[in-house]
């Protein structure tokens, strides 16, 4: 019944509907391009399928999650993707059980898109806010390894470290920055 809250929720609904419609336009464009044939047709059909899925529902797999993060980055011209190793890990963990190479390729492709688009920062590691324990995971290492291999200045990586952080993560971070 609070008019200010209603206005805010209405504005949020309009923004989300706009994002949904924009994602659906991308789905249509990918499908149109796929129908032209060529070596990328199968991939473009999958992109269209992913777009239609995430336009209406939460991602159900890592490929969809990567697509949604990428769209969010484009939509909001986001300069920091936040604690990406934390919110993407449940999707990644499931994906590596199905096809590790594809999961790693999606991660590398997302990093390249971040570089291409000028994403300025991402945060890795740190503590679990509920337990206070180190939250580093396999994806934390993978993002660092990809950044090291790409040898680019963006996205910059904020590596959060605590007393119980795995020394191997700190060593990888120091090695990357020293190179």
PDB file of C-alpha atoms in Angstrom:
ATOM      1  CA  UNK A   1       0.000   0.000   0.000  1.00  0.00           C
ATOM      2  CA  UNK A   2       3.052   2.299   0.240  1.00  0.00           C
ATOM      3  CA  UNK A   3       2.991   4.423  -2.928  1.00  0.00           C
ATOM      4  CA  UNK A   4       6.791   4.844  -3.008  1.00  0.00           C
ATOM      5  CA  UNK A   5       7.290   1.078  -2.833  1.00  0.00           C
ATOM      6  CA  UNK A   6       4.681   0.526  -5.531  1.00  0.00           C
ATOM      7  CA  UNK A   7       6.434   3.049  -7.793  1.00  0.00           C
ATOM      8  CA  UNK A   8       9.793   1.348  -7.207  1.00  0.00           C
ATOM      9  CA  UNK A   9       8.411  -2.127  -7.878  1.00  0.00           C
ATOM     10  CA  UNK A  10       6.629  -0.895 -10.996  1.00  0.00           C
ATOM     11  CA  UNK A  11       9.878   0.649 -12.276  1.00  0.00           C
ATOM     12  CA  UNK A  12      11.774  -2.590 -11.568  1.00  0.00           C
ATOM     13  CA  UNK A  13       9.102  -4.553 -13.431  1.00  0.00           C
ATOM     14  CA  UNK A  14       9.431  -2.252 -16.461  1.00  0.00           C
ATOM     15  CA  UNK A  15      13.229  -2.664 -16.458  1.00  0.00           C
ATOM     16  CA  UNK A  16      12.993  -6.462 -16.205  1.00  0.00           C
ATOM     17  CA  UNK A  17      10.405  -6.607 -18.975  1.00  0.00           C
ATOM     18  CA  UNK A  18      12.727  -4.500 -21.132  1.00  0.00           C
ATOM     19  CA  UNK A  19      15.645  -6.843 -20.422  1.00  0.00           C
ATOM     20  CA  UNK A  20      13.444  -9.843 -21.234  1.00  0.00           C
ATOM     21  CA  UNK A  21      12.309  -8.315 -24.525  1.00  0.00           C
ATOM     22  CA  UNK A  22      15.885  -7.392 -25.455  1.00  0.00           C
ATOM     23  CA  UNK A  23      17.055 -10.942 -24.741  1.00  0.00           C
ATOM     24  CA  UNK A  24      14.234 -12.267 -26.938  1.00  0.00           C
ATOM     25  CA  UNK A  25      15.349  -9.936 -29.753  1.00  0.00           C
ATOM     26  CA  UNK A  26      18.811 -11.485 -29.424  1.00  0.00           C
ATOM     27  CA  UNK A  27      17.245 -14.948 -29.592  1.00  0.00           C
ATOM     28  CA  UNK A  28      15.465 -14.026 -32.825  1.00  0.00           C
ATOM     29  CA  UNK A  29      18.666 -12.559 -34.289  1.00  0.00           C
ATOM     30  CA  UNK A  30      20.684 -15.674 -33.406  1.00  0.00           C
ATOM     31  CA  UNK A  31      18.052 -17.957 -34.911  1.00  0.00           C
ATOM     32  CA  UNK A  32      17.853 -15.848 -38.087  1.00  0.00           C
ATOM     33  CA  UNK A  33      21.625 -16.004 -38.476  1.00  0.00           C
ATOM     34  CA  UNK A  34      21.604 -19.768 -37.774  1.00  0.00           C
ATOM     35  CA  UNK A  35      19.083 -20.328 -40.573  1.00  0.00           C
ATOM     36  CA  UNK A  36      21.613 -18.882 -43.008  1.00  0.00           C
ATOM     37  CA  UNK A  37      23.718 -21.965 -42.308  1.00  0.00           C
ATOM     38  CA  UNK A  38      27.473 -22.010 -41.993  1.00  0.00           C
ATOM     39  CA  UNK A  39      29.863 -23.394 -39.439  1.00  0.00           C
ATOM     40  CA  UNK A  40      28.265 -21.546 -36.501  1.00  0.00           C
ATOM     41  CA  UNK A  41      24.636 -22.486 -37.212  1.00  0.00           C
ATOM     42  CA  UNK A  42      24.406 -25.165 -34.520  1.00  0.00           C
ATOM     43  CA  UNK A  43      25.964 -22.863 -31.902  1.00  0.00           C
ATOM     44  CA  UNK A  44      23.635 -20.026 -32.871  1.00  0.00           C
ATOM     45  CA  UNK A  45      20.588 -22.271 -32.477  1.00  0.00           C
ATOM     46  CA  UNK A  46      21.833 -23.111 -28.976  1.00  0.00           C
ATOM     47  CA  UNK A  47      22.330 -19.404 -28.194  1.00  0.00           C
ATOM     48  CA  UNK A  48      18.744 -18.735 -29.331  1.00  0.00           C
ATOM     49  CA  UNK A  49      17.500 -21.578 -27.118  1.00  0.00           C
ATOM     50  CA  UNK A  50      19.478 -20.235 -24.146  1.00  0.00           C
ATOM     51  CA  UNK A  51      18.120 -16.728 -24.707  1.00  0.00           C
ATOM     52  CA  UNK A  52      14.527 -17.915 -24.746  1.00  0.00           C
ATOM     53  CA  UNK A  53      15.094 -19.895 -21.557  1.00  0.00           C
ATOM     54  CA  UNK A  54      16.719 -17.083 -19.549  1.00  0.00           C
ATOM     55  CA  UNK A  55      14.284 -14.451 -20.805  1.00  0.00           C
ATOM     56  CA  UNK A  56      11.604 -16.013 -18.617  1.00  0.00           C
ATOM     57  CA  UNK A  57      13.342 -18.159 -16.004  1.00  0.00           C
ATOM     58  CA  UNK A  58      16.489 -18.444 -13.950  1.00  0.00           C
ATOM     59  CA  UNK A  59      19.365 -20.239 -15.659  1.00  0.00           C
ATOM     60  CA  UNK A  60      19.363 -24.009 -15.252  1.00  0.00           C
ATOM     61  CA  UNK A  61      22.893 -24.668 -16.498  1.00  0.00           C
ATOM     62  CA  UNK A  62      26.282 -23.008 -16.795  1.00  0.00           C
ATOM     63  CA  UNK A  63      25.889 -22.050 -20.457  1.00  0.00           C
ATOM     64  CA  UNK A  64      22.638 -20.220 -19.682  1.00  0.00           C
ATOM     65  CA  UNK A  65      24.204 -18.595 -16.614  1.00  0.00           C
ATOM     66  CA  UNK A  66      27.162 -17.342 -18.684  1.00  0.00           C
ATOM     67  CA  UNK A  67      24.740 -15.997 -21.306  1.00  0.00           C
ATOM     68  CA  UNK A  68      22.733 -14.159 -18.635  1.00  0.00           C
ATOM     69  CA  UNK A  69      25.827 -12.645 -17.007  1.00  0.00           C
ATOM     70  CA  UNK A  70      26.989 -11.479 -20.429  1.00  0.00           C
ATOM     71  CA  UNK A  71      23.591  -9.920 -21.219  1.00  0.00           C
ATOM     72  CA  UNK A  72      23.515  -8.215 -17.833  1.00  0.00           C
ATOM     73  CA  UNK A  73      26.987  -6.827 -18.505  1.00  0.00           C
ATOM     74  CA  UNK A  74      25.845  -5.402 -21.840  1.00  0.00           C
ATOM     75  CA  UNK A  75      22.465  -4.204 -20.608  1.00  0.00           C
ATOM     76  CA  UNK A  76      23.693  -2.271 -17.610  1.00  0.00           C
ATOM     77  CA  UNK A  77      27.143  -1.415 -19.009  1.00  0.00           C
ATOM     78  CA  UNK A  78      28.340  -2.935 -15.761  1.00  0.00           C
ATOM     79  CA  UNK A  79      31.941  -2.216 -14.872  1.00  0.00           C
ATOM     80  CA  UNK A  80      32.286  -4.808 -12.108  1.00  0.00           C
ATOM     81  CA  UNK A  81      30.764  -8.274 -12.227  1.00  0.00           C
ATOM     82  CA  UNK A  82      31.263  -8.782  -8.506  1.00  0.00           C
ATOM     83  CA  UNK A  83      32.044 -12.100  -6.858  1.00  0.00           C
ATOM     84  CA  UNK A  84      31.606 -14.084 -10.035  1.00  0.00           C
ATOM     85  CA  UNK A  85      33.347 -17.199  -8.708  1.00  0.00           C
ATOM     86  CA  UNK A  86      30.735 -17.348  -5.951  1.00  0.00           C
ATOM     87  CA  UNK A  87      27.461 -16.843  -7.801  1.00  0.00           C
ATOM     88  CA  UNK A  88      28.534 -18.852 -10.870  1.00  0.00           C
ATOM     89  CA  UNK A  89      30.074 -21.773  -8.966  1.00  0.00           C
ATOM     90  CA  UNK A  90      26.903 -23.863  -8.458  1.00  0.00           C
ATOM     91  CA  UNK A  91      26.342 -23.822 -12.237  1.00  0.00           C
ATOM     92  CA  UNK A  92      30.017 -24.495 -12.957  1.00  0.00           C
ATOM     93  CA  UNK A  93      30.214 -27.354 -10.457  1.00  0.00           C
ATOM     94  CA  UNK A  94      27.303 -29.098 -12.191  1.00  0.00           C
ATOM     95  CA  UNK A  95      28.732 -28.388 -15.665  1.00  0.00           C
ATOM     96  CA  UNK A  96      32.164 -29.890 -15.005  1.00  0.00           C
ATOM     97  CA  UNK A  97      30.520 -33.180 -14.076  1.00  0.00           C
ATOM     98  CA  UNK A  98      28.844 -33.243 -17.499  1.00  0.00           C
ATOM     99  CA  UNK A  99      31.600 -31.801 -19.721  1.00  0.00           C
ATOM    100  CA  UNK A 100      34.636 -30.187 -18.098  1.00  0.00           C
ATOM    101  CA  UNK A 101      36.127 -28.925 -21.359  1.00  0.00           C
ATOM    102  CA  UNK A 102      32.891 -27.168 -22.353  1.00  0.00           C
ATOM    103  CA  UNK A 103      32.596 -25.561 -18.894  1.00  0.00           C
ATOM    104  CA  UNK A 104      36.171 -24.294 -19.075  1.00  0.00           C
ATOM    105  CA  UNK A 105      35.642 -23.071 -22.651  1.00  0.00           C
ATOM    106  CA  UNK A 106      32.526 -21.135 -21.580  1.00  0.00           C
ATOM    107  CA  UNK A 107      34.507 -19.548 -18.747  1.00  0.00           C
ATOM    108  CA  UNK A 108      37.332 -18.548 -21.089  1.00  0.00           C
ATOM    109  CA  UNK A 109      34.863 -17.176 -23.653  1.00  0.00           C
ATOM    110  CA  UNK A 110      33.129 -15.113 -20.978  1.00  0.00           C
ATOM    111  CA  UNK A 111      36.482 -13.697 -19.871  1.00  0.00           C
ATOM    112  CA  UNK A 112      37.288 -12.737 -23.464  1.00  0.00           C
ATOM    113  CA  UNK A 113      33.906 -11.026 -23.802  1.00  0.00           C
ATOM    114  CA  UNK A 114      34.606  -9.125 -20.567  1.00  0.00           C
ATOM    115  CA  UNK A 115      37.937  -7.980 -22.003  1.00  0.00           C
ATOM    116  CA  UNK A 116      36.338  -7.025 -25.315  1.00  0.00           C
ATOM    117  CA  UNK A 117      33.526  -5.101 -23.612  1.00  0.00           C
ATOM    118  CA  UNK A 118      35.754  -3.327 -21.102  1.00  0.00           C
ATOM    119  CA  UNK A 119      34.540  -4.916 -17.876  1.00  0.00           C
ATOM    120  CA  UNK A 120      36.836  -3.293 -15.347  1.00  0.00           C
ATOM    121  CA  UNK A 121      36.773  -5.575 -12.347  1.00  0.00           C
ATOM    122  CA  UNK A 122      35.836  -8.946 -10.942  1.00  0.00           C
ATOM    123  CA  UNK A 123      36.247 -10.232  -7.404  1.00  0.00           C
ATOM    124  CA  UNK A 124      37.548 -13.699  -6.545  1.00  0.00           C
ATOM    125  CA  UNK A 125      37.971 -15.597  -3.311  1.00  0.00           C
ATOM    126  CA  UNK A 126      37.085 -14.094   0.025  1.00  0.00           C
ATOM    127  CA  UNK A 127      34.987 -15.376   2.873  1.00  0.00           C
ATOM    128  CA  UNK A 128      31.591 -16.975   2.944  1.00  0.00           C
ATOM    129  CA  UNK A 129      29.411 -14.301   4.605  1.00  0.00           C
ATOM    130  CA  UNK A 130      27.471 -16.905   6.586  1.00  0.00           C
ATOM    131  CA  UNK A 131      30.339 -19.007   7.933  1.00  0.00           C
ATOM    132  CA  UNK A 132      33.295 -16.632   7.713  1.00  0.00           C
ATOM    133  CA  UNK A 133      35.326 -19.435   6.131  1.00  0.00           C
ATOM    134  CA  UNK A 134      37.358 -19.187   2.938  1.00  0.00           C
ATOM    135  CA  UNK A 135      35.037 -19.312  -0.078  1.00  0.00           C
ATOM    136  CA  UNK A 136      37.685 -20.000  -2.722  1.00  0.00           C
ATOM    137  CA  UNK A 137      36.605 -22.662  -5.186  1.00  0.00           C
ATOM    138  CA  UNK A 138      37.738 -24.266  -8.436  1.00  0.00           C
ATOM    139  CA  UNK A 139      36.281 -21.405 -10.449  1.00  0.00           C
ATOM    140  CA  UNK A 140      38.388 -18.889  -8.487  1.00  0.00           C
ATOM    141  CA  UNK A 141      41.514 -20.637  -9.735  1.00  0.00           C
ATOM    142  CA  UNK A 142      40.213 -20.991 -13.279  1.00  0.00           C
ATOM    143  CA  UNK A 143      39.461 -17.271 -13.619  1.00  0.00           C
ATOM    144  CA  UNK A 144      42.967 -16.457 -12.359  1.00  0.00           C
ATOM    145  CA  UNK A 145      44.552 -18.945 -14.739  1.00  0.00           C
ATOM    146  CA  UNK A 146      42.621 -17.538 -17.697  1.00  0.00           C
ATOM    147  CA  UNK A 147      43.583 -13.988 -16.746  1.00  0.00           C
ATOM    148  CA  UNK A 148      47.216 -15.079 -16.480  1.00  0.00           C
ATOM    149  CA  UNK A 149      47.107 -16.770 -19.878  1.00  0.00           C
ATOM    150  CA  UNK A 150      45.363 -13.809 -21.544  1.00  0.00           C
ATOM    151  CA  UNK A 151      47.944 -11.461 -20.064  1.00  0.00           C
ATOM    152  CA  UNK A 152      45.645  -8.443 -20.342  1.00  0.00           C
ATOM    153  CA  UNK A 153      44.917  -5.568 -17.998  1.00  0.00           C
ATOM    154  CA  UNK A 154      41.156  -6.138 -17.928  1.00  0.00           C
ATOM    155  CA  UNK A 155      39.202  -7.245 -16.222  1.00  0.00           C
ATOM    156  CA  UNK A 156      41.219  -6.326 -13.177  1.00  0.00           C
ATOM    157  CA  UNK A 157      40.901  -8.897 -10.461  1.00  0.00           C
ATOM    158  CA  UNK A 158      40.313  -8.168  -6.815  1.00  0.00           C
ATOM    159  CA  UNK A 159      41.562 -11.217  -4.970  1.00  0.00           C
ATOM    160  CA  UNK A 160      40.149 -11.407  -1.467  1.00  0.00           C
ATOM    161  CA  UNK A 161      42.413 -13.100   1.020  1.00  0.00           C
ATOM    162  CA  UNK A 162      41.833 -14.211   4.597  1.00  0.00           C
ATOM    163  CA  UNK A 163      43.829 -16.078   7.197  1.00  0.00           C
ATOM    164  CA  UNK A 164      42.519 -19.434   5.952  1.00  0.00           C
ATOM    165  CA  UNK A 165      42.939 -18.726   2.218  1.00  0.00           C
ATOM    166  CA  UNK A 166      44.728 -21.537   0.412  1.00  0.00           C
ATOM    167  CA  UNK A 167      48.358 -20.435  -0.065  1.00  0.00           C
ATOM    168  CA  UNK A 168      48.184 -21.842  -3.623  1.00  0.00           C
ATOM    169  CA  UNK A 169      45.581 -19.208  -4.541  1.00  0.00           C
ATOM    170  CA  UNK A 170      47.728 -16.420  -3.164  1.00  0.00           C
ATOM    171  CA  UNK A 171      50.767 -17.839  -4.994  1.00  0.00           C
ATOM    172  CA  UNK A 172      48.864 -17.959  -8.282  1.00  0.00           C
ATOM    173  CA  UNK A 173      47.672 -14.387  -7.795  1.00  0.00           C
ATOM    174  CA  UNK A 174      51.178 -13.137  -7.001  1.00  0.00           C
ATOM    175  CA  UNK A 175      52.627 -15.061  -9.960  1.00  0.00           C
ATOM    176  CA  UNK A 176      50.031 -13.597 -12.315  1.00  0.00           C
ATOM    177  CA  UNK A 177      50.608 -10.023 -11.163  1.00  0.00           C
ATOM    178  CA  UNK A 178      54.384 -10.370 -11.159  1.00  0.00           C
ATOM    179  CA  UNK A 179      54.344 -11.495 -14.795  1.00  0.00           C
TER     180      UNK A 179
END
